[in-house]
Amino acid sequence: SGRALGCDGVEFNGQIRPHNRIVRYEIEIRRFSEIRETGAMIAVGNGKVFVDDEQVYVMKNAKAGIFKDIAYSDYPIRSDHAIGGLPPHEESHLDKILKRFRRNDGQ
C-alpha cells in the first residue's frame, strides 16, 4: 500500500476541472531508501502538476512510502487502522452523491 507521509509545502495556482483534457505529473526524486528487512520503500522529492500544459500545483520535499502487507478490509470506515475515517453508521459523501444522482435519474 502507498502512503503520503507529508511535505514541506504545497502551492496551489489553479485546479483540475472536469473540462480539462490532460493532467501531467513531473516528479524529481531526490532521495530513495529501501528497507530490505520489511520490503518498505520511501521516496522524497519535489513535484509539479500541470493541467493542459499550465502548472497548477508545486510540492516541495514530498514524502511517500510503499509498505507490504498493509490492507484494511474496513477502509474507509473508522477503525483502529483508520482514525478519522467514517463512523460505521454514516454514509460516505460519495454514497450520498450517488443516491442523489440515481434519484434524479429516475432509478
N, C-alpha and C. Protein backbone atom coordinates (compact mmCIF):
# COMPACT_ATOMS: atom_id res chain seq x y z
N SER A 1 0.84 -1.18 0.00
CA SER A 1 0.00 0.00 0.00
C SER A 1 0.88 1.23 0.00
N GLY A 2 0.45 2.25 -0.71
CA GLY A 2 1.17 3.51 -0.74
C GLY A 2 0.59 4.47 0.28
N ARG A 3 1.45 5.28 0.86
CA ARG A 3 1.01 6.26 1.85
C ARG A 3 1.73 7.59 1.61
N ALA A 4 0.97 8.68 1.64
CA ALA A 4 1.57 10.01 1.66
C ALA A 4 2.06 10.24 3.08
N LEU A 5 3.29 10.70 3.22
CA LEU A 5 3.89 10.86 4.54
C LEU A 5 4.15 12.32 4.89
N GLY A 6 3.74 13.24 4.03
CA GLY A 6 3.89 14.65 4.33
C GLY A 6 4.73 15.38 3.31
N CYS A 7 4.83 16.69 3.49
CA CYS A 7 5.66 17.51 2.62
C CYS A 7 5.99 18.81 3.34
N ASP A 8 6.96 19.54 2.80
CA ASP A 8 7.34 20.82 3.40
C ASP A 8 6.48 21.96 2.90
N GLY A 9 5.81 21.80 1.78
CA GLY A 9 4.97 22.87 1.29
C GLY A 9 4.28 22.53 -0.01
N VAL A 10 3.10 23.10 -0.19
CA VAL A 10 2.33 22.93 -1.42
C VAL A 10 1.83 24.30 -1.85
N GLU A 11 1.98 24.61 -3.13
CA GLU A 11 1.44 25.85 -3.69
C GLU A 11 0.32 25.47 -4.66
N PHE A 12 -0.81 26.11 -4.50
CA PHE A 12 -1.94 25.90 -5.40
C PHE A 12 -2.09 27.14 -6.27
N ASN A 13 -1.94 26.97 -7.56
CA ASN A 13 -2.07 28.09 -8.50
C ASN A 13 -3.15 27.83 -9.53
N GLY A 14 -4.01 26.88 -9.27
CA GLY A 14 -5.06 26.51 -10.21
C GLY A 14 -5.74 25.26 -9.70
N GLN A 15 -6.46 24.60 -10.58
CA GLN A 15 -7.16 23.38 -10.19
C GLN A 15 -7.40 22.49 -11.40
N ILE A 16 -7.73 21.25 -11.11
CA ILE A 16 -8.09 20.30 -12.16
C ILE A 16 -9.61 20.29 -12.25
N ARG A 17 -10.13 20.58 -13.42
CA ARG A 17 -11.58 20.69 -13.61
C ARG A 17 -12.04 19.62 -14.61
N PRO A 18 -13.33 19.27 -14.59
CA PRO A 18 -13.83 18.22 -15.49
C PRO A 18 -13.58 18.50 -16.96
N HIS A 19 -13.54 19.77 -17.37
CA HIS A 19 -13.36 20.07 -18.79
C HIS A 19 -11.90 20.02 -19.23
N ASN A 20 -10.96 19.92 -18.28
CA ASN A 20 -9.55 19.83 -18.66
C ASN A 20 -9.29 18.52 -19.38
N ARG A 21 -8.29 18.53 -20.25
CA ARG A 21 -8.04 17.36 -21.08
C ARG A 21 -6.86 16.52 -20.61
N ILE A 22 -5.75 17.16 -20.24
CA ILE A 22 -4.54 16.41 -19.92
C ILE A 22 -3.98 16.87 -18.58
N VAL A 23 -3.71 15.91 -17.68
CA VAL A 23 -3.04 16.19 -16.42
C VAL A 23 -1.68 15.50 -16.48
N ARG A 24 -0.62 16.26 -16.21
CA ARG A 24 0.74 15.73 -16.27
C ARG A 24 1.42 15.95 -14.93
N TYR A 25 2.09 14.90 -14.43
CA TYR A 25 2.82 14.96 -13.18
C TYR A 25 4.31 14.88 -13.48
N GLU A 26 5.09 15.80 -12.93
CA GLU A 26 6.54 15.75 -13.05
C GLU A 26 7.10 15.62 -11.64
N ILE A 27 7.86 14.55 -11.42
CA ILE A 27 8.39 14.28 -10.08
C ILE A 27 9.90 14.12 -10.18
N GLU A 28 10.60 14.85 -9.34
CA GLU A 28 12.06 14.76 -9.24
C GLU A 28 12.36 14.04 -7.92
N ILE A 29 12.72 12.77 -8.00
CA ILE A 29 13.06 12.01 -6.80
C ILE A 29 14.45 12.44 -6.35
N ARG A 30 14.54 12.96 -5.13
CA ARG A 30 15.81 13.44 -4.61
C ARG A 30 16.47 12.42 -3.70
N ARG A 31 15.65 11.57 -3.08
CA ARG A 31 16.19 10.56 -2.19
C ARG A 31 15.27 9.34 -2.23
N PHE A 32 15.86 8.16 -2.19
CA PHE A 32 15.09 6.92 -2.21
C PHE A 32 15.76 5.94 -1.25
N SER A 33 14.98 5.29 -0.41
CA SER A 33 15.52 4.30 0.52
C SER A 33 14.65 3.06 0.49
N GLU A 34 15.30 1.92 0.56
CA GLU A 34 14.59 0.64 0.65
C GLU A 34 15.01 -0.03 1.93
N ILE A 35 14.03 -0.46 2.71
CA ILE A 35 14.30 -1.19 3.95
C ILE A 35 14.13 -2.66 3.63
N ARG A 36 15.23 -3.33 3.38
CA ARG A 36 15.19 -4.70 2.88
C ARG A 36 14.47 -5.67 3.82
N GLU A 37 14.62 -5.49 5.13
CA GLU A 37 14.01 -6.41 6.09
C GLU A 37 12.49 -6.44 5.96
N THR A 38 11.89 -5.29 5.65
CA THR A 38 10.43 -5.22 5.60
C THR A 38 9.89 -5.08 4.19
N GLY A 39 10.76 -4.74 3.24
CA GLY A 39 10.32 -4.51 1.88
C GLY A 39 9.71 -3.12 1.68
N ALA A 40 9.78 -2.28 2.71
CA ALA A 40 9.23 -0.92 2.60
C ALA A 40 10.17 -0.04 1.79
N MET A 41 9.61 0.96 1.13
CA MET A 41 10.39 1.92 0.35
C MET A 41 9.87 3.32 0.64
N ILE A 42 10.79 4.26 0.74
CA ILE A 42 10.45 5.66 1.00
C ILE A 42 11.11 6.51 -0.07
N ALA A 43 10.36 7.45 -0.63
CA ALA A 43 10.90 8.39 -1.61
C ALA A 43 10.61 9.82 -1.15
N VAL A 44 11.59 10.70 -1.40
CA VAL A 44 11.43 12.12 -1.11
C VAL A 44 11.75 12.88 -2.39
N GLY A 45 10.90 13.82 -2.74
CA GLY A 45 11.16 14.58 -3.97
C GLY A 45 10.28 15.80 -4.09
N ASN A 46 10.50 16.51 -5.16
CA ASN A 46 9.70 17.69 -5.50
C ASN A 46 8.81 17.33 -6.67
N GLY A 47 7.64 17.91 -6.70
CA GLY A 47 6.72 17.58 -7.78
C GLY A 47 5.98 18.79 -8.30
N LYS A 48 5.53 18.66 -9.54
CA LYS A 48 4.71 19.69 -10.18
C LYS A 48 3.56 18.99 -10.89
N VAL A 49 2.41 19.65 -10.90
CA VAL A 49 1.25 19.13 -11.62
C VAL A 49 0.86 20.19 -12.66
N PHE A 50 0.68 19.73 -13.89
CA PHE A 50 0.29 20.60 -14.99
C PHE A 50 -1.07 20.17 -15.50
N VAL A 51 -1.91 21.13 -15.83
CA VAL A 51 -3.21 20.86 -16.45
C VAL A 51 -3.23 21.57 -17.79
N ASP A 52 -3.38 20.79 -18.85
CA ASP A 52 -3.36 21.35 -20.21
C ASP A 52 -2.15 22.27 -20.38
N ASP A 53 -0.98 21.79 -19.94
CA ASP A 53 0.32 22.47 -20.03
C ASP A 53 0.45 23.71 -19.15
N GLU A 54 -0.45 23.93 -18.22
CA GLU A 54 -0.33 25.04 -17.28
C GLU A 54 -0.06 24.48 -15.88
N GLN A 55 1.02 24.96 -15.24
CA GLN A 55 1.38 24.48 -13.91
C GLN A 55 0.34 24.95 -12.89
N VAL A 56 -0.22 23.99 -12.12
CA VAL A 56 -1.25 24.35 -11.14
C VAL A 56 -0.86 24.02 -9.70
N TYR A 57 0.03 23.05 -9.49
CA TYR A 57 0.46 22.69 -8.14
C TYR A 57 1.97 22.51 -8.14
N VAL A 58 2.58 22.86 -6.99
CA VAL A 58 4.00 22.60 -6.76
C VAL A 58 4.13 22.03 -5.35
N MET A 59 4.85 20.91 -5.21
CA MET A 59 5.08 20.29 -3.91
C MET A 59 6.58 20.27 -3.63
N LYS A 60 6.96 20.65 -2.42
CA LYS A 60 8.36 20.65 -2.01
C LYS A 60 8.60 19.55 -0.98
N ASN A 61 9.64 18.78 -1.20
CA ASN A 61 10.03 17.71 -0.28
C ASN A 61 8.86 16.81 0.12
N ALA A 62 8.13 16.36 -0.88
CA ALA A 62 7.03 15.42 -0.64
C ALA A 62 7.62 14.06 -0.27
N LYS A 63 7.02 13.41 0.71
CA LYS A 63 7.49 12.11 1.17
C LYS A 63 6.38 11.09 0.96
N ALA A 64 6.73 9.97 0.35
CA ALA A 64 5.75 8.91 0.12
C ALA A 64 6.40 7.57 0.42
N GLY A 65 5.59 6.62 0.86
CA GLY A 65 6.12 5.30 1.19
C GLY A 65 5.28 4.20 0.59
N ILE A 66 5.93 3.08 0.33
CA ILE A 66 5.26 1.86 -0.11
C ILE A 66 5.53 0.82 0.97
N PHE A 67 4.48 0.18 1.44
CA PHE A 67 4.60 -0.78 2.53
C PHE A 67 3.90 -2.07 2.15
N LYS A 68 4.54 -3.20 2.42
CA LYS A 68 3.97 -4.51 2.09
C LYS A 68 2.98 -4.94 3.16
N ASP A 69 2.06 -5.77 2.74
CA ASP A 69 1.11 -6.43 3.64
C ASP A 69 0.28 -5.47 4.48
N ILE A 70 -0.07 -4.32 3.92
CA ILE A 70 -0.99 -3.42 4.60
C ILE A 70 -2.27 -3.38 3.77
N ALA A 71 -3.34 -3.87 4.34
CA ALA A 71 -4.64 -3.84 3.68
C ALA A 71 -5.69 -3.82 4.78
N TYR A 72 -6.66 -2.95 4.64
CA TYR A 72 -7.71 -2.83 5.65
C TYR A 72 -9.05 -3.10 4.98
N SER A 73 -9.66 -4.22 5.33
CA SER A 73 -10.93 -4.58 4.70
C SER A 73 -12.05 -3.63 5.10
N ASP A 74 -11.87 -2.90 6.20
CA ASP A 74 -12.91 -1.98 6.66
C ASP A 74 -12.74 -0.55 6.14
N TYR A 75 -11.72 -0.29 5.35
CA TYR A 75 -11.49 1.07 4.84
C TYR A 75 -12.65 1.49 3.95
N PRO A 76 -13.20 2.70 4.04
CA PRO A 76 -12.80 3.85 4.84
C PRO A 76 -13.57 4.01 6.15
N ILE A 77 -14.19 2.96 6.65
CA ILE A 77 -14.92 3.04 7.92
C ILE A 77 -13.92 3.26 9.05
N ARG A 78 -14.29 4.11 10.02
CA ARG A 78 -13.40 4.37 11.15
C ARG A 78 -13.12 3.07 11.90
N SER A 79 -11.85 2.84 12.20
CA SER A 79 -11.44 1.64 12.93
C SER A 79 -10.11 1.93 13.60
N ASP A 80 -9.54 0.92 14.23
CA ASP A 80 -8.21 1.09 14.83
C ASP A 80 -7.17 1.44 13.77
N HIS A 81 -7.41 1.02 12.52
CA HIS A 81 -6.47 1.27 11.43
C HIS A 81 -6.79 2.53 10.63
N ALA A 82 -7.94 3.12 10.85
CA ALA A 82 -8.37 4.25 10.03
C ALA A 82 -8.93 5.36 10.91
N ILE A 83 -8.08 5.95 11.72
CA ILE A 83 -8.50 7.06 12.56
C ILE A 83 -8.90 8.21 11.64
N GLY A 84 -10.03 8.80 11.92
CA GLY A 84 -10.52 9.88 11.06
C GLY A 84 -11.39 9.38 9.92
N GLY A 85 -11.57 8.08 9.83
CA GLY A 85 -12.43 7.53 8.80
C GLY A 85 -13.89 7.78 9.13
N LEU A 86 -14.76 7.27 8.32
CA LEU A 86 -16.19 7.45 8.53
C LEU A 86 -16.68 6.58 9.68
N PRO A 87 -17.52 7.11 10.55
CA PRO A 87 -18.13 6.24 11.56
C PRO A 87 -18.96 5.16 10.87
N PRO A 88 -19.08 3.98 11.45
CA PRO A 88 -19.78 2.87 10.79
C PRO A 88 -21.20 3.19 10.37
N HIS A 89 -21.89 4.08 11.06
CA HIS A 89 -23.29 4.36 10.75
C HIS A 89 -23.47 5.45 9.69
N GLU A 90 -22.38 6.09 9.26
CA GLU A 90 -22.50 7.18 8.29
C GLU A 90 -22.22 6.71 6.88
N GLU A 91 -22.99 7.25 5.95
CA GLU A 91 -22.71 7.01 4.54
C GLU A 91 -21.53 7.88 4.12
N SER A 92 -20.79 7.42 3.17
CA SER A 92 -19.73 8.27 2.63
C SER A 92 -20.35 9.38 1.79
N HIS A 93 -19.59 10.43 1.59
CA HIS A 93 -20.04 11.54 0.75
C HIS A 93 -20.36 11.03 -0.66
N LEU A 94 -19.53 10.12 -1.16
CA LEU A 94 -19.76 9.55 -2.49
C LEU A 94 -21.07 8.79 -2.54
N ASP A 95 -21.38 8.00 -1.50
CA ASP A 95 -22.65 7.27 -1.47
C ASP A 95 -23.84 8.22 -1.53
N LYS A 96 -23.75 9.34 -0.80
CA LYS A 96 -24.83 10.32 -0.81
C LYS A 96 -25.01 10.93 -2.20
N ILE A 97 -23.91 11.26 -2.84
CA ILE A 97 -23.97 11.83 -4.19
C ILE A 97 -24.57 10.82 -5.16
N LEU A 98 -24.14 9.55 -5.07
CA LEU A 98 -24.66 8.52 -5.97
C LEU A 98 -26.16 8.32 -5.77
N LYS A 99 -26.62 8.33 -4.51
CA LYS A 99 -28.06 8.19 -4.25
C LYS A 99 -28.83 9.34 -4.88
N ARG A 100 -28.33 10.56 -4.72
CA ARG A 100 -29.00 11.74 -5.28
C ARG A 100 -29.03 11.64 -6.80
N PHE A 101 -27.91 11.20 -7.38
CA PHE A 101 -27.83 11.06 -8.84
C PHE A 101 -28.85 10.03 -9.33
N ARG A 102 -28.91 8.88 -8.66
CA ARG A 102 -29.85 7.83 -9.07
C ARG A 102 -31.30 8.29 -8.94
N ARG A 103 -31.59 9.03 -7.87
CA ARG A 103 -32.95 9.53 -7.65
C ARG A 103 -33.33 10.52 -8.76
N ASN A 104 -32.41 11.40 -9.12
CA ASN A 104 -32.68 12.38 -10.18
C ASN A 104 -32.72 11.74 -11.55
N ASP A 105 -32.08 10.59 -11.69
CA ASP A 105 -32.04 9.90 -12.97
C ASP A 105 -33.22 8.94 -13.13
N GLY A 106 -34.09 8.86 -12.10
CA GLY A 106 -35.26 8.01 -12.18
C GLY A 106 -35.01 6.56 -11.82
N GLN A 107 -33.89 6.26 -11.21
CA GLN A 107 -33.59 4.87 -10.83
C GLN A 107 -34.06 4.58 -9.44
